[in-house]
PDB file of C-alpha atoms in Angstrom:
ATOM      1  CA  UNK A   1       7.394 -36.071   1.035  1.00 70.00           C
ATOM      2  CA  UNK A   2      11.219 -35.123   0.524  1.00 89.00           C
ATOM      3  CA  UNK A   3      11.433 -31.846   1.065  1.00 94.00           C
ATOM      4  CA  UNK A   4      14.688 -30.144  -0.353  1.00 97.00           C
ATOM      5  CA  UNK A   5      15.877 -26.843  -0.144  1.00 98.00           C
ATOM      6  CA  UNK A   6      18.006 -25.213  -3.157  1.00 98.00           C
ATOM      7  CA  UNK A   7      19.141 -22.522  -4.669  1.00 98.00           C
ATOM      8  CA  UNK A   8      17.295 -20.669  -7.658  1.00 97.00           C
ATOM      9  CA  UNK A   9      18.309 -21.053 -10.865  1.00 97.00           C
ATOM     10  CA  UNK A  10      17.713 -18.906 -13.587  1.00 96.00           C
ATOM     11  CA  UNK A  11      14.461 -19.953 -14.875  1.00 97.00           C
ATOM     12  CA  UNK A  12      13.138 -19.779 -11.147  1.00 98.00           C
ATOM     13  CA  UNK A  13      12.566 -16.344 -10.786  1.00 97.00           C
ATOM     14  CA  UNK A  14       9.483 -16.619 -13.452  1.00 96.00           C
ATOM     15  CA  UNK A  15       8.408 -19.270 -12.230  1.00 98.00           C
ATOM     16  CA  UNK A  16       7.909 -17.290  -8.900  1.00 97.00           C
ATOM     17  CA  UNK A  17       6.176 -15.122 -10.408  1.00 96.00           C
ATOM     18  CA  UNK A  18       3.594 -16.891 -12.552  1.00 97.00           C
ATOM     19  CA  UNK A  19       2.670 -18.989  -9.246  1.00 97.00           C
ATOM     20  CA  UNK A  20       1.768 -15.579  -7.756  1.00 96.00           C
ATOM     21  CA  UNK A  21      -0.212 -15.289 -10.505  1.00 96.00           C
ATOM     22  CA  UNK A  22      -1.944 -18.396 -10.636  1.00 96.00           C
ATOM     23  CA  UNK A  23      -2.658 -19.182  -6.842  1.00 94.00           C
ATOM     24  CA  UNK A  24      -3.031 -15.453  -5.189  1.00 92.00           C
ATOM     25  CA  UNK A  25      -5.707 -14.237  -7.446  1.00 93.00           C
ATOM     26  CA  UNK A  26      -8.351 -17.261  -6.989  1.00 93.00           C
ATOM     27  CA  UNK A  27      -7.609 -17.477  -3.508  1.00 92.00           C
ATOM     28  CA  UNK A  28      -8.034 -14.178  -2.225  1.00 93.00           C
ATOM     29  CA  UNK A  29      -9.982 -12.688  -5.015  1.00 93.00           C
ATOM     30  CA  UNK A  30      -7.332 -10.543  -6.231  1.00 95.00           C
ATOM     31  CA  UNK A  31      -6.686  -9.020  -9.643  1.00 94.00           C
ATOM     32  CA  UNK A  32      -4.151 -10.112 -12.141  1.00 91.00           C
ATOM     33  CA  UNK A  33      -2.210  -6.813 -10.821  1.00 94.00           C
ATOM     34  CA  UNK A  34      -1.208  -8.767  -7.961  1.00 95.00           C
ATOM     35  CA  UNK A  35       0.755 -11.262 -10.236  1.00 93.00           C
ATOM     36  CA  UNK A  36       1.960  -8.337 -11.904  1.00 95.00           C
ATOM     37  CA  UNK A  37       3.307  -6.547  -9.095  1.00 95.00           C
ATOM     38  CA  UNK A  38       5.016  -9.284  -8.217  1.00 96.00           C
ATOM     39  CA  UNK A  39       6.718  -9.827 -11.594  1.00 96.00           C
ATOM     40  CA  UNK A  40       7.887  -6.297 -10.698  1.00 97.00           C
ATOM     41  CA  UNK A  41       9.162  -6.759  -7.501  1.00 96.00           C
ATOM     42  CA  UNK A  42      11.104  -9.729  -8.954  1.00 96.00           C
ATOM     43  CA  UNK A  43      12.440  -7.659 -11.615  1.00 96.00           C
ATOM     44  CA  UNK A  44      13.473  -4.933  -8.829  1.00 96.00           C
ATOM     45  CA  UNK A  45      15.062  -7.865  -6.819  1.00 96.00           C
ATOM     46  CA  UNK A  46      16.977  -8.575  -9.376  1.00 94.00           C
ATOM     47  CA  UNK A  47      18.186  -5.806 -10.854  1.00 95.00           C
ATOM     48  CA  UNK A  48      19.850  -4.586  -7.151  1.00 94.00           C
ATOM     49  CA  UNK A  49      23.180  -4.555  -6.452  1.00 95.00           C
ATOM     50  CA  UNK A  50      23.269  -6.530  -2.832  1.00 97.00           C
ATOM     51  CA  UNK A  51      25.371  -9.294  -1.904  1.00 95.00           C
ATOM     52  CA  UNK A  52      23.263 -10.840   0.248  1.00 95.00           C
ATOM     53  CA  UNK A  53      20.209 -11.303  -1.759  1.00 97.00           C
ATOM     54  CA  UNK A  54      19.473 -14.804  -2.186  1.00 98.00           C
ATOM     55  CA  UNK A  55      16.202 -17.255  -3.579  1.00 98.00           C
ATOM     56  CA  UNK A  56      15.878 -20.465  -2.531  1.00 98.00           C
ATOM     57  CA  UNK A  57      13.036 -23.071  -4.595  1.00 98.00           C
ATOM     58  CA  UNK A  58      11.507 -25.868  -2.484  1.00 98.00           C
ATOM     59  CA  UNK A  59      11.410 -28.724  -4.113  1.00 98.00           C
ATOM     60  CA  UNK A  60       9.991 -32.346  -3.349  1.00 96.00           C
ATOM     61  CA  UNK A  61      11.125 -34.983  -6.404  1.00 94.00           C
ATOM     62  CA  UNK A  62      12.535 -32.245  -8.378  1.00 95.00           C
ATOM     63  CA  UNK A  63       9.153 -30.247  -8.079  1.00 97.00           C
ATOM     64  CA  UNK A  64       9.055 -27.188  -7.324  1.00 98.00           C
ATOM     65  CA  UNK A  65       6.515 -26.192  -4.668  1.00 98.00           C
ATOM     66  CA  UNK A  66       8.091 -23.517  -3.059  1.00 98.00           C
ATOM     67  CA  UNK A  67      10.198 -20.379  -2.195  1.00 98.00           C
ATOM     68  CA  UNK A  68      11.625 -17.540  -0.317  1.00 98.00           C
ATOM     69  CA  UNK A  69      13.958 -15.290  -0.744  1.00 98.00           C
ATOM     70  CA  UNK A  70      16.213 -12.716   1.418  1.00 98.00           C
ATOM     71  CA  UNK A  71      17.851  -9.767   0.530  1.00 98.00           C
ATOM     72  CA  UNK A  72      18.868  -6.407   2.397  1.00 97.00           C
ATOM     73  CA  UNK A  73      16.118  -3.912   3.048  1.00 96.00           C
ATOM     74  CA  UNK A  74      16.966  -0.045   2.543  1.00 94.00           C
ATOM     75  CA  UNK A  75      17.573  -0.224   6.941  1.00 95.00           C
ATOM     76  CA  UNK A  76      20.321  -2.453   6.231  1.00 96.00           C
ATOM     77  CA  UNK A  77      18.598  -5.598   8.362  1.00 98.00           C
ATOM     78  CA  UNK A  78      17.931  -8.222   6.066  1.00 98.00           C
ATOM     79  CA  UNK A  79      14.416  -8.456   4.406  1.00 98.00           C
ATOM     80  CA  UNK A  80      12.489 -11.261   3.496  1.00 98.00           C
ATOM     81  CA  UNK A  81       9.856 -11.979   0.243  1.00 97.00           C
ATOM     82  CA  UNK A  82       8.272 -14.277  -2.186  1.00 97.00           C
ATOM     83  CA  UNK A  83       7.291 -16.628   0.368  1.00 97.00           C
ATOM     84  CA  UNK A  84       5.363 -19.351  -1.276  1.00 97.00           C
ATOM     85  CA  UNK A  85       3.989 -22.713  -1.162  1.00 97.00           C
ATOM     86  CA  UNK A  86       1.951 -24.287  -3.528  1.00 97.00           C
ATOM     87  CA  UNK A  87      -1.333 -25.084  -2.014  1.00 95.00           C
ATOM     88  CA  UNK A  88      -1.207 -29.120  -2.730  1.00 93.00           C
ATOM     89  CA  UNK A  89       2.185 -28.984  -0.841  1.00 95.00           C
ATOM     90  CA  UNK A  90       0.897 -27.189   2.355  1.00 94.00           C
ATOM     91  CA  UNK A  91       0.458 -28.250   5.371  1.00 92.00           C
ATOM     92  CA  UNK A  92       3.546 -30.562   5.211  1.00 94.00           C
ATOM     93  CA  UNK A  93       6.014 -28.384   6.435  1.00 95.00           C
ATOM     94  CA  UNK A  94       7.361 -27.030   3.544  1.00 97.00           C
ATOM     95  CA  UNK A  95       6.850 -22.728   4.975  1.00 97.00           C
ATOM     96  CA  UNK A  96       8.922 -24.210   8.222  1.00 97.00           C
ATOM     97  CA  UNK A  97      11.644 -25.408   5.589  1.00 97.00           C
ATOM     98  CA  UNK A  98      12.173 -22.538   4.015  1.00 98.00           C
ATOM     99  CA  UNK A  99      11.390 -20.152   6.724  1.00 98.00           C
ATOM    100  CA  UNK A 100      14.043 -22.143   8.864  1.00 98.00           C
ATOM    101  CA  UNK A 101      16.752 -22.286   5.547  1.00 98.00           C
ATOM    102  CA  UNK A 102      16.531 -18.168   5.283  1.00 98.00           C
ATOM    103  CA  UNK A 103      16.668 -17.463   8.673  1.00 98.00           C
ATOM    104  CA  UNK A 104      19.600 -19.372   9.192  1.00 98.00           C
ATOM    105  CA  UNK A 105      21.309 -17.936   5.779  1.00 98.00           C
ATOM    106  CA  UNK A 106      20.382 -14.369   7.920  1.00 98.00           C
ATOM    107  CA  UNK A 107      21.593 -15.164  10.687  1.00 97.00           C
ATOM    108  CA  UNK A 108      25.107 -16.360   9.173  1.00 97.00           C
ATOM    109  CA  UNK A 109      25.253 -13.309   6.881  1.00 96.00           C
ATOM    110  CA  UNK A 110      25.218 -10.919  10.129  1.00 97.00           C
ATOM    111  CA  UNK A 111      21.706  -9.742   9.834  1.00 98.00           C
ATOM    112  CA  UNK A 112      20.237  -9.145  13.522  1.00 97.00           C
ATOM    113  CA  UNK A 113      16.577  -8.100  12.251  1.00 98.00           C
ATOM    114  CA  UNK A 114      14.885  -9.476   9.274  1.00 98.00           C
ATOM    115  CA  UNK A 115      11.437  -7.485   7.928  1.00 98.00           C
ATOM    116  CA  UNK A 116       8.751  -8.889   5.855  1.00 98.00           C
ATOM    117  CA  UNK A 117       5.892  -7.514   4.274  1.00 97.00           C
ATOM    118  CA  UNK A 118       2.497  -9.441   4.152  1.00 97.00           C
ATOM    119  CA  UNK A 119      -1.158  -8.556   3.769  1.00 96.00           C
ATOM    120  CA  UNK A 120      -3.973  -8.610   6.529  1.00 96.00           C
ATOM    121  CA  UNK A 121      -6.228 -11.075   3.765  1.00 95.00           C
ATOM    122  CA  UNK A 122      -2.851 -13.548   4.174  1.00 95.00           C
ATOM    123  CA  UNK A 123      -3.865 -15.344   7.169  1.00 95.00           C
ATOM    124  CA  UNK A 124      -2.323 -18.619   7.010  1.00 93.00           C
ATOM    125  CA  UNK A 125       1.286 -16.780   6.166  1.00 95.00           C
ATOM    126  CA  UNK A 126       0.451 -14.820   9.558  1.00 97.00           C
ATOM    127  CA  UNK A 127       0.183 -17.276  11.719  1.00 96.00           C
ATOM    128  CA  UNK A 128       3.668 -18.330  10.442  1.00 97.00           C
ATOM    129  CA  UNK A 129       5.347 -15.286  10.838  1.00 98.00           C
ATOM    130  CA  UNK A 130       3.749 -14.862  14.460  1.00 98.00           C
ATOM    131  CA  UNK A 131       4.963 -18.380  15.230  1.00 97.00           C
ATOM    132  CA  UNK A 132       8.692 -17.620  14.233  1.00 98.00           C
ATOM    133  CA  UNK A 133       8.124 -14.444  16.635  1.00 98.00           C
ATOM    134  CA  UNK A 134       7.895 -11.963  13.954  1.00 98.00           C
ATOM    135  CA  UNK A 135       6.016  -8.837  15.147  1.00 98.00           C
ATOM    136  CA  UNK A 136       4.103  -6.194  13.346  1.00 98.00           C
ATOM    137  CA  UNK A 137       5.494  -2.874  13.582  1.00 98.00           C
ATOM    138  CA  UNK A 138       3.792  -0.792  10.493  1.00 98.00           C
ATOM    139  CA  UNK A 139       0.503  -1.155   8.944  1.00 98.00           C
ATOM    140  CA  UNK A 140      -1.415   0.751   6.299  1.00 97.00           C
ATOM    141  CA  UNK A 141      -5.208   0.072   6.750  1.00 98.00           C
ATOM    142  CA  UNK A 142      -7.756   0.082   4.338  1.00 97.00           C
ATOM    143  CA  UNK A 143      -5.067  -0.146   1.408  1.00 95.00           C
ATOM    144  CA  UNK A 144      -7.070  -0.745  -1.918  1.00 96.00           C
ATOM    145  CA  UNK A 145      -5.148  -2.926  -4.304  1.00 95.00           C
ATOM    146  CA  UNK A 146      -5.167  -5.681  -6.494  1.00 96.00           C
ATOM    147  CA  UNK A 147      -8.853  -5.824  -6.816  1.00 95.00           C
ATOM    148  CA  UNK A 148      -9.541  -5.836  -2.482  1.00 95.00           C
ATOM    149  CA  UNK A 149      -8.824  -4.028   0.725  1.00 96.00           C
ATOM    150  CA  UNK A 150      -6.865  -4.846   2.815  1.00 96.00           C
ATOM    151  CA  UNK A 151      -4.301  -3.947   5.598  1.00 97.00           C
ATOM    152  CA  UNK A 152      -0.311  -4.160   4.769  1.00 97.00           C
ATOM    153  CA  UNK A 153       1.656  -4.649   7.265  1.00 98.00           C
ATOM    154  CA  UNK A 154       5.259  -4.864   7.685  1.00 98.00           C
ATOM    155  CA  UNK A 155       6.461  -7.197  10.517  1.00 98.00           C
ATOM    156  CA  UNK A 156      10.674  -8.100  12.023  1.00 98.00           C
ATOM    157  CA  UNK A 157      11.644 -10.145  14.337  1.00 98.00           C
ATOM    158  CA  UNK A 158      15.324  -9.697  16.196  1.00 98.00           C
ATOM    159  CA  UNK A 159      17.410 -12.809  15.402  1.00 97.00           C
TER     160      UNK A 159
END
């Protein structure tokens, strides 16, 4: 596996969206509101005016099996979302890829915290974030959405 990093084109941003769609609902029982929340948030992403917003598409052989994406959160420290990876691509490194490629684009774009926003039900996507020493520091328990409850939690790490 090749893994390359690159930045989103046009189409991508749907694409990002429909894979919510597709892989979130089966494997955490969730509703098709979670795909279209996400189409949403996309939409939202896209629409704002900020410089440093940014989606990047892992791809291995010109597939696309991944993504992430940074842009400023409403703190001013730089914000994290639509981390993905396909689930026949993980396990090989691909989350480290892009985690490392948008921490890096942070860090040179003068961010000195970066938040992200993940679910309690996410655990794989945890264990990531804890392992990049991301920390949560807000949490909503019992939050009812999308079909399940769950806790949200918003976690930053100091870079």
């Amino acid at each position: 596996m090749t893994i390359e990093i690159r930045t989103a084109r046009p189409e991508d941003p749907a694409w990002i969206a429909e894979m919510h769609a597709v892989h979130y609902p089966p494997e955490f029982g969730f509703d098709d509101g979670f795909g279209k929340s996400i189409a949403e948030k996309i939409g939202t992403f896209r629409a704002k005016n900020d410089p440093a917003k940014q989606i990047w598409i892992a791809e291995d052989g010109g597939e696309r099996i991944g993504s992430i994406a940074l842009s400023t959160h409403e703190s001013g420290n730089g914000f994290l979302n639509f981390v993905l990876v396909l689930p026949a691509a993980r396990g090989r490194g691909v989350a480290r890829a892009l985690m490392d490629h948008a921490i890096a684009a942070a860090q040179q774009g003068g961010f000195r915290i970066l938040i992200l926003e993940t679910y309690s039900c996410l655990v794989a996507a945890r264990t990531l974030y804890r392992n990049y020493g991301f920390e949560v520091t807000e949490v909503t328990k019992g939050l009812q959405l999308f079909g399940q409850t769950f806790d949200r939690e918003f976690w930053q790490k100091t870079l």
